[in-house]
Tab-separated table of C-alpha atoms in Angstrom:
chain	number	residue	atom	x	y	z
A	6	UNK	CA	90.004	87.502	-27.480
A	7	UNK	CA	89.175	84.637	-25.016
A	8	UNK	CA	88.949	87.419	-22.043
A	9	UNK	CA	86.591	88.878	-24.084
A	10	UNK	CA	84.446	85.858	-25.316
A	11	UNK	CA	83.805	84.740	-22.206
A	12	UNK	CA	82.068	87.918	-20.873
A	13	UNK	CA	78.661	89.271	-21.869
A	14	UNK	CA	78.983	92.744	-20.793
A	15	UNK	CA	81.711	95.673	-21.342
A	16	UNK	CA	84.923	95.166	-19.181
A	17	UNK	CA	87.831	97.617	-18.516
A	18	UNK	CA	90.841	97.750	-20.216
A	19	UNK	CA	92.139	97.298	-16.259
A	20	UNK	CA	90.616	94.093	-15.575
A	21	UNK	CA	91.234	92.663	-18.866
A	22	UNK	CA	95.116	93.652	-18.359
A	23	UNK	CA	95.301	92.087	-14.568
A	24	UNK	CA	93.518	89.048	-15.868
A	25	UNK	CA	96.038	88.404	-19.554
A	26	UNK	CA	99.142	89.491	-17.420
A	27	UNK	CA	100.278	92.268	-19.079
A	28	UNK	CA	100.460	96.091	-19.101
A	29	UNK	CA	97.572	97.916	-19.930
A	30	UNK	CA	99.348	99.803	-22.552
A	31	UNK	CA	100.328	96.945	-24.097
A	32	UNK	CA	96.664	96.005	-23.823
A	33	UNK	CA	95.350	98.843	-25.392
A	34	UNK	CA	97.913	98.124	-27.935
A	35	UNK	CA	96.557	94.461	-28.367
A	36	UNK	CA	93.126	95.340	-28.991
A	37	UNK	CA	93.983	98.112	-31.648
A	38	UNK	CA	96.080	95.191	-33.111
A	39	UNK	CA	92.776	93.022	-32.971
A	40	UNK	CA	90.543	95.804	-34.389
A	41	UNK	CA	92.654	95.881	-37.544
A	42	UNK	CA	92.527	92.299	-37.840
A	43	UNK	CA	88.686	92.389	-37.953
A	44	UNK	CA	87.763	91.497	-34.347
A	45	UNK	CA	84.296	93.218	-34.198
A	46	UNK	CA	85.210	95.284	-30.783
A	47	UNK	CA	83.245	97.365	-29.324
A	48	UNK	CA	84.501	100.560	-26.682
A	49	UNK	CA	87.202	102.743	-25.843
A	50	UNK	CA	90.025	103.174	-23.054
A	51	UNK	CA	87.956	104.546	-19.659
A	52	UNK	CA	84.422	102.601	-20.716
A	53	UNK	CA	85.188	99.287	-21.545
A	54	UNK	CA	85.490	96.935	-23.801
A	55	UNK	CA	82.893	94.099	-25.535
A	56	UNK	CA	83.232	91.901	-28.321
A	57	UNK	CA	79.734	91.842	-30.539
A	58	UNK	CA	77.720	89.379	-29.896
A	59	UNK	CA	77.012	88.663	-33.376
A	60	UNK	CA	81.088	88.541	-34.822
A	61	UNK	CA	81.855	85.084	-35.786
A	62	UNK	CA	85.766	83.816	-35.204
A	63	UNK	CA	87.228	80.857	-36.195
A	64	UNK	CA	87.080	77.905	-33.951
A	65	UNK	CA	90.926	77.995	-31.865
A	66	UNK	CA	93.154	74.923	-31.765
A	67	UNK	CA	91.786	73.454	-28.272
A	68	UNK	CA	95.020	72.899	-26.102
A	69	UNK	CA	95.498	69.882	-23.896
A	70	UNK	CA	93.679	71.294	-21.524
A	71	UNK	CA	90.853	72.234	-23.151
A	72	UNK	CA	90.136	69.502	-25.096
A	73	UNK	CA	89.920	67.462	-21.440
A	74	UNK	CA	87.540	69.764	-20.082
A	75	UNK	CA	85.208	69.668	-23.405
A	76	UNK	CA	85.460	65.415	-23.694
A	77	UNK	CA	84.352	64.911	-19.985
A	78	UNK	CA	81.712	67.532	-20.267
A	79	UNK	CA	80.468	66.010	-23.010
A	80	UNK	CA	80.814	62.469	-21.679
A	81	UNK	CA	78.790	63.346	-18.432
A	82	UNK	CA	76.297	64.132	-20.625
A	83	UNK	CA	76.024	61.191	-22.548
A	84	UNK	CA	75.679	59.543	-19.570
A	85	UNK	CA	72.943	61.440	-18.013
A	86	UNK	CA	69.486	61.547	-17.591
A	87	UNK	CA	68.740	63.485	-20.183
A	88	UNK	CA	68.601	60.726	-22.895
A	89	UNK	CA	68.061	63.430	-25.719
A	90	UNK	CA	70.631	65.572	-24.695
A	91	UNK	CA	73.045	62.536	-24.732
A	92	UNK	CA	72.382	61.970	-28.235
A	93	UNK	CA	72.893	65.794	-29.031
A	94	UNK	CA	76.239	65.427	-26.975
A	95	UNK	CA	77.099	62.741	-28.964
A	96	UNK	CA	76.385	64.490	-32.247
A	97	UNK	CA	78.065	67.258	-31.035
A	98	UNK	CA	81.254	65.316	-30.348
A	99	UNK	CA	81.462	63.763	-34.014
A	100	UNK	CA	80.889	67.339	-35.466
A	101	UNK	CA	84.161	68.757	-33.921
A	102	UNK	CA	86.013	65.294	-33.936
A	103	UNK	CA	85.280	65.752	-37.389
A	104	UNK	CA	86.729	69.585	-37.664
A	105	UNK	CA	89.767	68.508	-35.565
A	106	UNK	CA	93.156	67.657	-37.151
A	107	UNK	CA	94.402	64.210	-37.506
A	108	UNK	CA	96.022	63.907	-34.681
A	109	UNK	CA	93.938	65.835	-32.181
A	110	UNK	CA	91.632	63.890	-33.597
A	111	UNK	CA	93.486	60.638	-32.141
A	112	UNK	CA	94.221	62.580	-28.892
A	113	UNK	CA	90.031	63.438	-28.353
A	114	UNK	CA	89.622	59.685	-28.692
A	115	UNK	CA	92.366	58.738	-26.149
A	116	UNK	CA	91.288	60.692	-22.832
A	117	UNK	CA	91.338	59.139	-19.887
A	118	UNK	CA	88.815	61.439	-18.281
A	119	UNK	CA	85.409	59.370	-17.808
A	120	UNK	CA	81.564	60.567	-16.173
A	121	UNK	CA	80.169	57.820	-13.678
A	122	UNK	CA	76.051	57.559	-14.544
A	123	UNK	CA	74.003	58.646	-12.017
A	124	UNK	CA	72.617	55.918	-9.971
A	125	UNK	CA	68.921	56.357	-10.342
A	126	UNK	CA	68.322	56.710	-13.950
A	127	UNK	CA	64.683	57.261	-14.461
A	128	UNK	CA	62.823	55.839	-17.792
A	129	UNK	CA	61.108	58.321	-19.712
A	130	UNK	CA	61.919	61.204	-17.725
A	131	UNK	CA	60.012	64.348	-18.802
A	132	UNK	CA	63.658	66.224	-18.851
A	133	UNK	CA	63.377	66.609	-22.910
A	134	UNK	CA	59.801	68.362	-22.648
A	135	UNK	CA	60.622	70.139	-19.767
A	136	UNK	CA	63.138	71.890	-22.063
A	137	UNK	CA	61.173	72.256	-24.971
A	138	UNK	CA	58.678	74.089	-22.695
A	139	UNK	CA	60.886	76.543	-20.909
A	140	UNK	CA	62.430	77.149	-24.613
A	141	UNK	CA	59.192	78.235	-26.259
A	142	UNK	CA	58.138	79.409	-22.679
A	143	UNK	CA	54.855	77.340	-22.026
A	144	UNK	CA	53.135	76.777	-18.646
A	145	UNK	CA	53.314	73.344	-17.550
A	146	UNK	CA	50.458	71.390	-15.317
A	147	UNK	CA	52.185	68.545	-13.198
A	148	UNK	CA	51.148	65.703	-10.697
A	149	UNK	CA	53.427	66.380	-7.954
A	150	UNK	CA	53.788	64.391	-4.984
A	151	UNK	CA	55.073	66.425	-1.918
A	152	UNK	CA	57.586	65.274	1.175
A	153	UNK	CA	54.244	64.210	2.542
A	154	UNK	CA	53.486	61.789	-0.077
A	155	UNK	CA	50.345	63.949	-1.046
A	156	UNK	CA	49.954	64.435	-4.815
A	157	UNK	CA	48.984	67.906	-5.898
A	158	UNK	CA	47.995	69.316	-9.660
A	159	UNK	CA	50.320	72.517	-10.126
A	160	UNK	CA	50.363	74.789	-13.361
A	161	UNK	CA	53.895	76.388	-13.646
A	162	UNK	CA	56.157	78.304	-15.238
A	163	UNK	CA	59.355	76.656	-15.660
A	164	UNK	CA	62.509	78.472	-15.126
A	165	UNK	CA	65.482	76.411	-14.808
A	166	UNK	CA	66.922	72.688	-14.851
A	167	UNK	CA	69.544	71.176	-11.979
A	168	UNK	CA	71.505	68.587	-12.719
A	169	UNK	CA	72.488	67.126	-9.662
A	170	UNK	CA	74.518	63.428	-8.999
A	171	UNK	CA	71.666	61.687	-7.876
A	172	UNK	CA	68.567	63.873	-9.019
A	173	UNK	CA	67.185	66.675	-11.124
A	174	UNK	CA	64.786	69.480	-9.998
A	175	UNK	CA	62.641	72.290	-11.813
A	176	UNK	CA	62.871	75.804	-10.823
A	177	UNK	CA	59.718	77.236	-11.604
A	178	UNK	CA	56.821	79.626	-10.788
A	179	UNK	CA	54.439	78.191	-8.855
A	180	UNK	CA	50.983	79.426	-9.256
A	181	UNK	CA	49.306	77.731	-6.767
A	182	UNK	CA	51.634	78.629	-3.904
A	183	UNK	CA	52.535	82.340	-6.313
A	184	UNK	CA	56.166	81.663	-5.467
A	185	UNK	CA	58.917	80.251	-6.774
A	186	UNK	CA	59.393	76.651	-5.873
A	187	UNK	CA	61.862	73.557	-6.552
A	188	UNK	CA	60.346	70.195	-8.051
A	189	UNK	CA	62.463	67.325	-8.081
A	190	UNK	CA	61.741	65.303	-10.918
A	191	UNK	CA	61.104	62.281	-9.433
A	192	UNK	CA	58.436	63.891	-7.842
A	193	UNK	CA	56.234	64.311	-10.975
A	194	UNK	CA	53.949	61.834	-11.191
A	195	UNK	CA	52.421	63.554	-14.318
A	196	UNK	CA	53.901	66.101	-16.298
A	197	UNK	CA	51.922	68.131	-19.479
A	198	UNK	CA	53.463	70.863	-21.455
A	199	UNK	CA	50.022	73.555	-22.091
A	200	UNK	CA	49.731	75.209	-25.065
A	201	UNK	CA	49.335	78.905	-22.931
A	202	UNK	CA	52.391	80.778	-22.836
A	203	UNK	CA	53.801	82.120	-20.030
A	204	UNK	CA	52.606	86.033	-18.948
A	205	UNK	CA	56.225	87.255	-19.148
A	206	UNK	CA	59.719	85.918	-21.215
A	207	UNK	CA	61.365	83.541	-19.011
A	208	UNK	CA	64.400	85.139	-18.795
A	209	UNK	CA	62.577	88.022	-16.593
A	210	UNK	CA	61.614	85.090	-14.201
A	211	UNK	CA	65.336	83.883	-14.034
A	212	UNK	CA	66.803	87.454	-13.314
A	213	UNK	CA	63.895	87.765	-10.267
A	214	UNK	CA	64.543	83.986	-9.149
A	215	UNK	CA	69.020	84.740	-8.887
A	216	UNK	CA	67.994	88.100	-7.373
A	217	UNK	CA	65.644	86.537	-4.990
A	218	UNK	CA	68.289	83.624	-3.710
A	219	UNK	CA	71.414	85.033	-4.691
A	220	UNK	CA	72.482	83.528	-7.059
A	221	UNK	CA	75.242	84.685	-9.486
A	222	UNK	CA	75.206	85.382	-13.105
A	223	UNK	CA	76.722	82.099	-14.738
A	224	UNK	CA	78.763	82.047	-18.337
């Protein structure tokens, strides 16, 4: 079921049995056993498989592992830049603290596993707007001062957040320069979120921007 949760789009019954270590009739067997068990699969033996994306399954018990991984993430965020998305982090950690057993409860709390804050926290950073635009895919005008020191107004369409160590920076589409370009945050001297929509759904303009620079499909 995890082989399958992770991934978006059908995968054969071949990868999924190189990946899980086991035969693939014993595979096959696996996912008939699933099937009858309610696991809302999708495909045959020769096409793939896919697990819909609406079927709901019970949170797992995290193992030790996991349960590292999912603390630091969620302490890096809390101490990011991102003040609003360290508050949802942190709202996020009492939900499943709260869902957790007793004493996985204890063990969440205990981690040694901490996130170092960046060194050049900005106040008020536009990061939480930003967000909220490319969500309900507005344009965006900004004050942007350039390598040059030059401060241009730019109307974009904003495609995608980095979160780096020591900055941030916009992916967006630029329609001054009708390109995509990279702002660093720090760069925006003014930052608006329009009420004009973008002229096509953001995730078309993320598909053209990976295509365009190569960069793979993440989970």
């Amino acid at each position: 079921m995890q082989a399958l949760r992770r991934r978006r789009r059908p995968v054969t019954g071949a990868v999924l049995a190189e990946e899980t270590g086991v035969s693939l009739r014993s595979l096959y067997r696996d996912i008939e056993t699933l099937k009858s068990m309610g696991a809302a699969i999708d495909g045959e033996a020769g096409l793939g498989f896919q697990l819909r994306a609406d079927y709901f399954m019970p949170p797992l018990m995290f193992s030790d592992e996991e349960l590292e991984a999912l603390v630091l993430g969620l302490r890096t965020l809390m101490q990011g830049p991102d003040r609003e998305m360290a508050r949802t982090a942190l709202d996020a950690r009492s939900k499943i603290s709260a869902v957790l057993p007793p004493e996985r409860r204890g063990e969440m709390e205990s981690v040694g596993l901490f996130a170092v804050p960046p060194y050049n926290l900005m106040m008020n950073n536009p990061l939480a707007d930003i967000r909220r635009a490319m969500r309900e895919e507005r344009q965006v005008r900004l004050g942007y001062r350039d390598k040059k020191g030059e401060v241009t107004g730019r109307t974009v369409y904003p495609v995608a957040l980095g979160y780096f160590e020591n900055h941030q920076s916009l992916v967006a589409w630029c329609t001054l320069r009708q390109d995509f370009r990279t702002f660093r945050i720090d760069g925006m001297q003014s930052m608006e979120v329009l009420a004009e929509r973008m002229p096509e759904p953001r995730r078309t303009l993320l598909f053209r921007w990976r295509t365009a620079n190569n960069v793979p499909d993440l989970p």
